[in-house]
Coordinates of C-alpha atoms in Angstrom, one line a residue:
M1 CA -50.0 -147.1 -25.6
N2 CA -51.9 -149.6 -27.5
P3 CA -51.9 -149.4 -31.7
G4 CA -55.2 -148.4 -31.7
K5 CA -54.9 -145.7 -29.4
L6 CA -51.8 -144.6 -31.0
R7 CA -53.3 -143.8 -34.2
A8 CA -56.4 -142.0 -32.8
K9 CA -53.9 -139.7 -30.9
A10 CA -52.3 -139.1 -34.2
A11 CA -55.5 -138.3 -35.8
V12 CA -56.5 -136.0 -32.8
T13 CA -53.1 -134.0 -33.0
L14 CA -53.4 -133.3 -36.8
S15 CA -57.1 -132.5 -36.5
K16 CA -56.1 -129.8 -34.0
L17 CA -53.2 -128.5 -36.0
L18 CA -55.6 -128.3 -39.1
A19 CA -57.8 -126.3 -36.7
Q20 CA -55.0 -124.0 -35.8
E21 CA -55.0 -125.1 -32.3
G22 CA -51.2 -125.6 -32.0
S23 CA -48.1 -126.9 -33.3
L24 CA -46.6 -130.1 -33.4
A25 CA -44.0 -128.7 -31.0
S26 CA -47.0 -127.7 -28.7
L27 CA -49.1 -130.8 -29.3
L28 CA -46.4 -133.5 -29.6
K29 CA -44.1 -133.0 -26.4
R30 CA -42.0 -136.5 -25.6
S31 CA -42.4 -135.4 -21.7
D32 CA -46.3 -135.2 -21.6
F33 CA -46.0 -139.5 -22.3
P34 CA -44.6 -141.7 -19.7
A35 CA -40.8 -142.0 -20.0
D36 CA -41.2 -145.7 -20.4
D37 CA -43.7 -145.2 -23.5
S38 CA -41.7 -146.7 -26.2
S39 CA -44.5 -146.1 -28.9
F40 CA -44.0 -142.1 -28.7
P41 CA -41.1 -142.7 -31.7
L42 CA -44.0 -144.2 -34.1
L43 CA -46.5 -141.6 -33.3
Q44 CA -44.1 -138.8 -33.8
E45 CA -43.4 -140.5 -37.1
I46 CA -46.8 -140.7 -38.2
V47 CA -47.9 -137.2 -37.6
F48 CA -44.8 -135.5 -38.9
G49 CA -44.9 -137.9 -42.0
T50 CA -48.4 -137.3 -42.5
C51 CA -47.7 -133.2 -42.1
R52 CA -44.9 -133.7 -44.8
W53 CA -47.2 -135.1 -47.4
Y54 CA -50.5 -134.1 -46.5
F55 CA -51.3 -132.5 -49.5
Q56 CA -50.7 -135.5 -51.7
L57 CA -52.5 -137.8 -49.3
D58 CA -55.4 -135.1 -49.5
A59 CA -55.4 -135.4 -53.1
I60 CA -55.7 -139.3 -52.9
L61 CA -58.1 -139.4 -50.3
V62 CA -60.6 -136.7 -52.3
Q63 CA -60.5 -139.5 -54.8
L64 CA -61.7 -142.3 -52.2
L65 CA -64.4 -140.4 -50.6
S66 CA -67.8 -140.5 -52.3
K67 CA -68.6 -137.1 -50.5
P68 CA -66.8 -134.5 -48.0
L69 CA -67.0 -135.7 -44.3
K70 CA -68.5 -133.1 -42.0
T71 CA -66.5 -130.5 -40.2
K72 CA -67.5 -132.5 -37.0
D73 CA -66.1 -135.4 -38.3
N74 CA -62.4 -133.9 -38.9
D75 CA -60.8 -136.7 -36.6
V76 CA -61.9 -139.5 -38.6
R77 CA -60.6 -137.4 -42.1
C78 CA -57.3 -137.2 -40.4
L79 CA -57.5 -140.9 -39.4
L80 CA -58.0 -141.4 -42.9
L81 CA -54.9 -139.3 -43.9
I82 CA -52.7 -140.9 -41.5
G83 CA -53.6 -144.5 -42.6
L84 CA -52.7 -143.4 -46.1
Y85 CA -49.5 -142.4 -45.2
Q86 CA -48.7 -145.5 -43.4
L87 CA -49.7 -147.5 -46.5
H88 CA -47.9 -145.2 -49.0
H89 CA -44.7 -144.5 -46.9
L90 CA -43.9 -146.7 -44.1
R91 CA -42.8 -150.1 -44.3
V92 CA -45.8 -151.4 -41.7
P93 CA -47.7 -154.6 -43.1
D94 CA -50.7 -153.6 -44.7
Y95 CA -53.1 -155.7 -42.6
A96 CA -51.3 -154.2 -39.6
V97 CA -52.2 -150.8 -41.0
V98 CA -55.6 -151.4 -41.6
N99 CA -56.6 -153.1 -38.8
E100 CA -55.0 -150.9 -36.1
T101 CA -56.6 -148.0 -38.0
V102 CA -60.0 -149.3 -38.1
A103 CA -59.5 -150.0 -34.2
A104 CA -58.9 -146.5 -33.7
T105 CA -62.3 -145.5 -34.6
K106 CA -63.2 -147.0 -31.0
A107 CA -60.8 -144.7 -29.3
L108 CA -61.9 -141.6 -31.0
K109 CA -65.8 -142.8 -30.1
K110 CA -66.8 -143.1 -33.5
D111 CA -67.4 -146.7 -34.1
W112 CA -70.0 -145.8 -37.1
A113 CA -66.6 -145.1 -39.2
K114 CA -65.3 -148.6 -38.7
G115 CA -66.8 -149.8 -42.3
L116 CA -66.0 -146.1 -43.9
V117 CA -62.3 -146.6 -42.9
N118 CA -61.6 -150.1 -43.7
A119 CA -63.5 -149.8 -47.2
I120 CA -61.3 -146.5 -47.8
L121 CA -57.7 -148.1 -46.9
R122 CA -58.8 -151.5 -48.8
G123 CA -59.7 -149.3 -51.7
F124 CA -56.2 -147.6 -51.8
L125 CA -54.5 -150.9 -51.7
R126 CA -56.5 -152.0 -54.6
D127 CA -55.7 -149.3 -56.9
S128 CA -52.7 -147.4 -55.2
E129 CA -50.6 -147.0 -58.6
A130 CA -53.6 -145.1 -60.5
L131 CA -54.5 -143.2 -57.3
V132 CA -51.3 -141.7 -56.7
N133 CA -50.7 -140.6 -60.4
K134 CA -53.7 -138.9 -60.5
S135 CA -52.9 -136.9 -57.3
L136 CA -50.0 -135.8 -59.1
A137 CA -51.6 -134.0 -61.7
T138 CA -52.0 -130.9 -59.6
S139 CA -49.0 -129.0 -58.0
Q140 CA -50.0 -129.1 -54.7
G141 CA -50.3 -133.1 -54.9
E142 CA -47.0 -133.2 -56.9
F143 CA -44.9 -131.4 -54.6
A144 CA -47.2 -131.9 -51.2
H145 CA -47.0 -128.1 -50.4
P146 CA -50.0 -125.3 -50.3
G147 CA -50.5 -123.8 -53.7
W148 CA -49.6 -120.1 -52.5
L149 CA -46.2 -121.2 -51.3
I150 CA -45.5 -123.3 -54.4
E151 CA -46.5 -120.2 -56.8
N152 CA -44.5 -117.8 -54.2
L153 CA -41.4 -119.8 -54.5
R154 CA -41.9 -120.1 -58.4
S155 CA -42.0 -116.4 -58.6
A156 CA -38.9 -115.9 -56.1
W157 CA -36.9 -118.6 -57.2
P158 CA -37.4 -119.7 -60.8
A159 CA -33.8 -121.6 -61.1
H160 CA -34.4 -123.1 -57.8
W161 CA -38.4 -123.3 -56.8
S162 CA -38.8 -126.9 -57.7
Q163 CA -35.5 -128.2 -55.8
I164 CA -36.5 -126.3 -52.7
L165 CA -39.8 -127.9 -52.8
Q166 CA -38.2 -131.6 -53.3
D167 CA -36.2 -130.9 -50.7
N168 CA -38.3 -129.3 -48.4
N169 CA -39.9 -133.3 -48.3
I170 CA -36.7 -134.9 -47.2
R171 CA -36.0 -135.8 -43.7
P172 CA -33.4 -133.3 -42.5
P173 CA -30.0 -134.0 -40.9
M174 CA -29.0 -134.2 -37.6
T175 CA -26.2 -131.5 -37.1
L176 CA -23.9 -130.7 -34.2
R177 CA -22.2 -127.5 -33.1
V178 CA -19.1 -128.5 -31.2
N179 CA -17.6 -126.1 -28.8
T180 CA -14.1 -126.2 -30.4
Q181 CA -12.9 -123.9 -27.6
R182 CA -13.2 -126.9 -25.1
I183 CA -12.5 -130.0 -27.6
D184 CA -10.6 -130.2 -30.7
M185 CA -12.7 -131.2 -33.7
N186 CA -10.7 -134.1 -34.7
D187 CA -10.8 -135.4 -31.0
F188 CA -14.6 -134.8 -30.8
L189 CA -15.3 -137.0 -34.4
A190 CA -12.8 -139.7 -32.9
N191 CA -15.0 -139.5 -29.8
L192 CA -17.7 -140.2 -32.1
Q193 CA -16.4 -142.8 -33.9
H194 CA -15.5 -144.6 -30.7
A195 CA -19.0 -144.5 -29.4
G196 CA -20.1 -146.2 -33.0
I197 CA -21.7 -143.0 -34.3
E198 CA -21.0 -142.1 -37.9
A199 CA -20.4 -138.4 -38.5
A200 CA -18.7 -136.2 -41.0
P201 CA -17.8 -132.3 -40.7
G202 CA -19.9 -130.0 -42.4
T203 CA -18.7 -127.8 -45.0
L204 CA -20.1 -124.2 -44.3
A205 CA -19.3 -123.7 -40.5
T206 CA -15.9 -124.9 -39.1
T207 CA -17.8 -126.1 -36.0
S208 CA -20.7 -128.3 -37.6
V209 CA -20.7 -132.0 -37.7
Y210 CA -23.6 -134.0 -39.3
L211 CA -24.6 -137.3 -38.2
A212 CA -25.2 -140.0 -40.5
S213 CA -28.1 -141.0 -38.5
P214 CA -30.1 -139.2 -35.9
C215 CA -29.5 -140.4 -32.2
P216 CA -30.7 -139.5 -28.9
V217 CA -28.5 -136.5 -27.5
E218 CA -27.8 -138.7 -24.5
N219 CA -25.7 -141.2 -26.4
I220 CA -23.7 -138.3 -27.9
P221 CA -20.2 -138.3 -26.4
G222 CA -19.6 -134.9 -24.2
F223 CA -23.1 -133.6 -24.9
E224 CA -24.2 -133.7 -21.3
H225 CA -21.0 -131.9 -20.3
G226 CA -21.2 -128.9 -23.0
L227 CA -18.8 -130.2 -25.6
C228 CA -22.0 -130.2 -28.2
S229 CA -25.4 -128.7 -29.2
V230 CA -27.7 -129.4 -31.6
Q231 CA -28.0 -126.8 -34.3
D232 CA -28.3 -126.5 -37.9
E233 CA -25.0 -125.7 -40.0
A234 CA -26.7 -122.5 -41.7
S235 CA -27.4 -121.0 -38.2
Q236 CA -23.8 -121.7 -36.8
L237 CA -22.6 -119.0 -39.6
I238 CA -23.8 -116.0 -37.4
P239 CA -20.7 -115.4 -34.9
G240 CA -18.5 -115.2 -38.2
L241 CA -20.7 -112.9 -39.5
L242 CA -21.2 -110.5 -36.5
D243 CA -17.3 -109.2 -36.8
L244 CA -16.5 -110.3 -33.0
R245 CA -13.8 -109.0 -30.9
D246 CA -13.2 -108.7 -27.1
G247 CA -14.9 -105.8 -25.2
L248 CA -18.1 -105.7 -27.3
R249 CA -21.6 -105.1 -25.9
I250 CA -24.0 -107.8 -27.6
L251 CA -27.7 -108.1 -27.9
D252 CA -29.5 -111.1 -29.4
A253 CA -32.8 -109.5 -29.8
C254 CA -35.2 -112.7 -30.3
A255 CA -32.8 -115.3 -28.5
A256 CA -35.0 -118.0 -27.2
P257 CA -34.1 -121.1 -27.1
G258 CA -30.6 -120.1 -27.2
G259 CA -28.8 -121.7 -30.0
K260 CA -27.1 -118.5 -31.4
T261 CA -26.7 -116.8 -28.1
C262 CA -24.4 -120.0 -26.8
H263 CA -22.5 -120.1 -29.9
I264 CA -21.6 -116.4 -29.7
L265 CA -20.3 -117.3 -26.1
E266 CA -18.6 -120.0 -27.4
S267 CA -16.7 -117.9 -29.7
G268 CA -13.4 -117.5 -27.8
F269 CA -13.8 -113.6 -27.0
E270 CA -14.3 -111.7 -23.9
F271 CA -17.1 -109.6 -24.3
E272 CA -18.6 -106.4 -21.9
E273 CA -22.0 -108.2 -21.9
L274 CA -24.3 -110.1 -23.8
V275 CA -28.1 -109.5 -23.5
A276 CA -30.3 -112.5 -24.5
L277 CA -34.0 -111.0 -25.1
D278 CA -37.0 -112.6 -26.1
N279 CA -40.5 -112.2 -25.4
D280 CA -41.3 -115.4 -24.4
S281 CA -40.4 -116.3 -20.4
R282 CA -41.3 -120.0 -21.3
R283 CA -38.8 -120.3 -24.0
L284 CA -36.2 -118.3 -22.0
E285 CA -36.2 -121.1 -19.6
R286 CA -34.7 -123.3 -22.1
L287 CA -32.3 -120.9 -23.0
Q288 CA -31.1 -120.5 -19.3
Q289 CA -31.1 -124.4 -19.1
N290 CA -28.7 -124.3 -22.5
L291 CA -26.5 -121.7 -20.9
E292 CA -26.4 -123.9 -17.8
R293 CA -25.6 -127.0 -19.7
L294 CA -22.7 -125.3 -21.5
Q295 CA -21.6 -123.4 -18.4
L296 CA -21.9 -120.3 -20.1
S297 CA -23.6 -117.1 -18.6
A298 CA -25.6 -113.9 -20.2
T299 CA -27.9 -111.2 -19.2
V300 CA -31.2 -112.9 -19.7
S301 CA -34.1 -110.3 -20.3
V302 CA -37.9 -110.8 -21.2
G303 CA -39.2 -108.2 -23.4
D304 CA -40.7 -107.2 -26.6
A305 CA -37.6 -106.3 -28.9
G306 CA -39.8 -103.8 -30.9
D307 CA -40.6 -102.0 -27.6
T308 CA -37.1 -100.9 -26.2
Q309 CA -38.6 -98.7 -23.3
Q310 CA -39.8 -102.0 -21.9
W311 CA -36.0 -103.4 -21.6
W312 CA -33.3 -101.0 -22.7
D313 CA -31.4 -99.3 -19.9
G314 CA -30.2 -96.6 -22.9
K315 CA -26.6 -97.7 -23.1
A316 CA -25.8 -98.5 -26.7
F317 CA -25.0 -102.3 -28.2
D318 CA -21.7 -102.6 -30.4
R319 CA -23.5 -105.7 -32.1
I320 CA -27.0 -106.6 -32.5
L321 CA -28.2 -110.0 -33.8
L322 CA -31.9 -109.7 -35.3
D323 CA -32.8 -113.1 -36.3
A324 CA -36.3 -111.9 -36.9
P325 CA -39.8 -113.9 -36.4
C326 CA -40.4 -115.0 -40.0
S327 CA -42.6 -117.6 -41.9
A328 CA -39.7 -120.4 -41.4
T329 CA -40.3 -121.3 -44.9
G330 CA -36.5 -122.3 -44.8
I331 CA -37.0 -125.3 -42.3
I332 CA -40.0 -126.5 -43.2
R333 CA -38.2 -130.3 -43.6
R334 CA -37.6 -129.8 -39.8
H335 CA -41.3 -128.7 -39.3
P336 CA -43.7 -129.9 -41.9
D337 CA -46.5 -128.6 -39.7
I338 CA -45.4 -125.0 -41.2
K339 CA -47.2 -126.5 -44.8
L340 CA -50.5 -126.6 -42.4
L341 CA -50.2 -123.7 -40.1
R342 CA -48.8 -121.0 -42.3
R343 CA -51.1 -118.6 -44.7
A344 CA -50.6 -116.5 -47.6
S345 CA -52.2 -113.7 -45.6
D346 CA -49.8 -113.8 -42.6
I347 CA -46.5 -112.9 -44.9
P348 CA -47.5 -109.0 -44.8
K349 CA -47.9 -108.9 -40.9
L350 CA -44.9 -110.9 -40.9
C351 CA -43.1 -108.4 -42.9
E352 CA -44.6 -105.5 -40.8
L353 CA -43.3 -106.9 -37.7
Q354 CA -40.0 -107.3 -39.3
A355 CA -39.6 -103.7 -40.5
Q356 CA -40.6 -102.6 -37.1
L357 CA -38.2 -104.5 -35.2
L358 CA -35.6 -103.5 -37.4
K359 CA -36.5 -99.8 -37.0
S360 CA -36.7 -99.8 -33.0
L361 CA -33.4 -102.0 -32.6
W362 CA -31.2 -99.7 -35.0
A363 CA -31.8 -97.2 -32.5
C364 CA -29.8 -99.3 -30.1
L365 CA -26.8 -99.8 -32.0
E366 CA -23.4 -97.6 -31.3
P367 CA -22.7 -95.7 -34.2
G368 CA -19.6 -97.9 -36.1
G369 CA -21.7 -100.7 -34.7
L370 CA -22.9 -103.6 -36.6
L371 CA -26.6 -105.2 -37.0
L372 CA -26.8 -108.7 -38.5
Y373 CA -30.5 -109.3 -40.1
S374 CA -31.2 -112.7 -40.5
T375 CA -34.1 -115.0 -41.0
C376 CA -34.9 -118.8 -41.6
S377 CA -37.3 -117.8 -44.6
V378 CA -36.7 -118.2 -48.3
L379 CA -39.3 -115.5 -49.2
P380 CA -37.8 -112.3 -50.5
E381 CA -40.4 -110.0 -49.2
E382 CA -39.1 -111.1 -45.6
N383 CA -35.6 -110.4 -46.6
S384 CA -34.1 -108.2 -49.3
A385 CA -37.1 -106.5 -49.5
I386 CA -37.4 -105.5 -45.8
L387 CA -33.5 -104.6 -46.1
A388 CA -34.4 -102.4 -49.3
Q389 CA -37.1 -100.5 -47.6
F390 CA -34.9 -99.6 -44.4
L391 CA -32.1 -98.6 -46.5
A392 CA -34.2 -96.2 -48.5
T393 CA -35.1 -94.5 -45.3
Q394 CA -32.1 -94.9 -42.9
A395 CA -29.5 -92.6 -44.1
D396 CA -26.9 -94.0 -41.1
A397 CA -27.3 -97.4 -42.5
K398 CA -24.7 -99.0 -44.9
L399 CA -24.8 -102.3 -46.1
E400 CA -21.9 -104.4 -45.8
T401 CA -20.8 -107.2 -48.2
I402 CA -20.7 -110.8 -47.1
D403 CA -17.6 -112.2 -48.4
A404 CA -18.2 -116.0 -48.7
Q405 CA -18.6 -118.7 -51.2
W406 CA -21.8 -120.2 -50.0
G407 CA -25.2 -119.1 -50.4
V408 CA -27.0 -117.4 -53.2
E409 CA -25.8 -113.6 -53.9
C410 CA -29.4 -111.5 -53.7
S411 CA -29.9 -108.0 -54.5
I412 CA -29.1 -107.4 -50.6
G413 CA -27.6 -109.9 -48.7
K414 CA -27.2 -113.5 -49.1
Q415 CA -29.7 -116.5 -49.3
L416 CA -28.8 -120.2 -48.3
L417 CA -31.5 -122.5 -49.6
P418 CA -32.6 -125.7 -48.1
G419 CA -30.2 -128.4 -49.4
A420 CA -30.6 -132.2 -49.2
G421 CA -28.6 -133.7 -46.5
G422 CA -27.1 -130.3 -45.8
N423 CA -28.0 -126.9 -44.4
D424 CA -31.5 -125.3 -43.6
G425 CA -32.5 -122.3 -45.8
F426 CA -31.4 -119.1 -44.1
Y427 CA -31.0 -115.5 -45.2
F428 CA -28.4 -113.1 -43.8
A429 CA -27.7 -109.2 -44.2
R430 CA -25.1 -107.0 -42.2
L431 CA -25.8 -103.5 -41.7
R432 CA -23.2 -101.0 -40.2
K433 CA -24.3 -97.9 -38.7
L434 CA -22.4 -94.9 -39.9
N435 CA -21.5 -91.8 -37.4
A436 CA -23.4 -88.7 -38.1
K437 CA -20.6 -87.1 -40.4
D438 CA -20.5 -90.3 -42.4
A439 CA -24.1 -90.5 -42.9
V440 CA -24.2 -86.8 -43.9
L441 CA -21.3 -87.4 -46.7
T442 CA -23.1 -90.8 -47.8
A443 CA -26.6 -89.0 -48.5
V444 CA -24.7 -86.2 -50.7
E445 CA -22.7 -88.7 -52.4
S446 CA -26.0 -90.4 -53.4
Q447 CA -27.6 -87.4 -54.5
R448 CA -24.9 -86.8 -57.1

């Protein structure tokens, strides 16, 4: 792909994101490009980076435009944003950025915009320091996040909100999960060192390894043969929180693409059955591929976890993992398009879904069984508030403490905040289902 067409493609992709026509995952697939196309990494860098710094770049662009562009020319506006991103954040020569971004107007079939793009980008180069400083005058420009999210985090995490926002703008580390049932951690690290890959073990999960620099998975020794997988360290804590043992029947309720399912199966226990459920058949194909690569097996089922009549056979589970659909505000550094796609109005709808899933799945849990609720959100309304509401109305539900040194202790459960060079943001809470007798006793005690 020539440089002009690459930048036009980046602009069109960003324009579709802003129009809510997809996500980076759906709009920017490596498989959609020829295998020998070496330009994809730069395309990915430009689009991801512009999403990451969108609100700051937009604050700069507003100063440079004499009047707003028409809606039908949003692709040109996006082209200007990606040009500003390259000039401000990438080590591409200024002349190359300007020339190729101007050339992209032809690929967009908007030759009229050549002069505008040239003028705007050169205007930034002439007065970049003043323009950037003025963009920092607002919280959206300073933190490069939407205003609603900044205010929500400021309220929820008064001691941490600014650090969360700053860490969201840092490139995420590449983290591996080592299958320690098949290879010793020290041996795996030695293999990486022999391959010239600098790495270090994590501090939270005994299976985690951080790479000093991201690299293609095909370069990682043992990946093809199932010795490791790519997975953030926070989500690698899940098997340890499920109190696993032999003979259990387990449900992973929102399982695709299967990282947590596979990690549970790698724990070394012999389960009666592990059911991996998801309502997206296409994402379940990825789960099945992961199972095959890792030489693992599970009962893979398509169904809506909230509609148990669709898929449940009536046999109760001893353990249920509900990694609930959420705002994904804990993984913005990996998916910066969340800043553009998520709206404040989405949160109440997500909370309603989370509460409904929790209630429906609770009926599938064996008395004495354990349900682990988790999200990759840092918003309390999706986490401790959901659990508080559930515990207040479910007499046979008992909160179990999470005895761990990591994370922030919440009113209910524990929250890991995203950390620079470390884990993503993740929330966990454990609920034990009481038998009928214990539930009555608990209810009596609470009324005294």
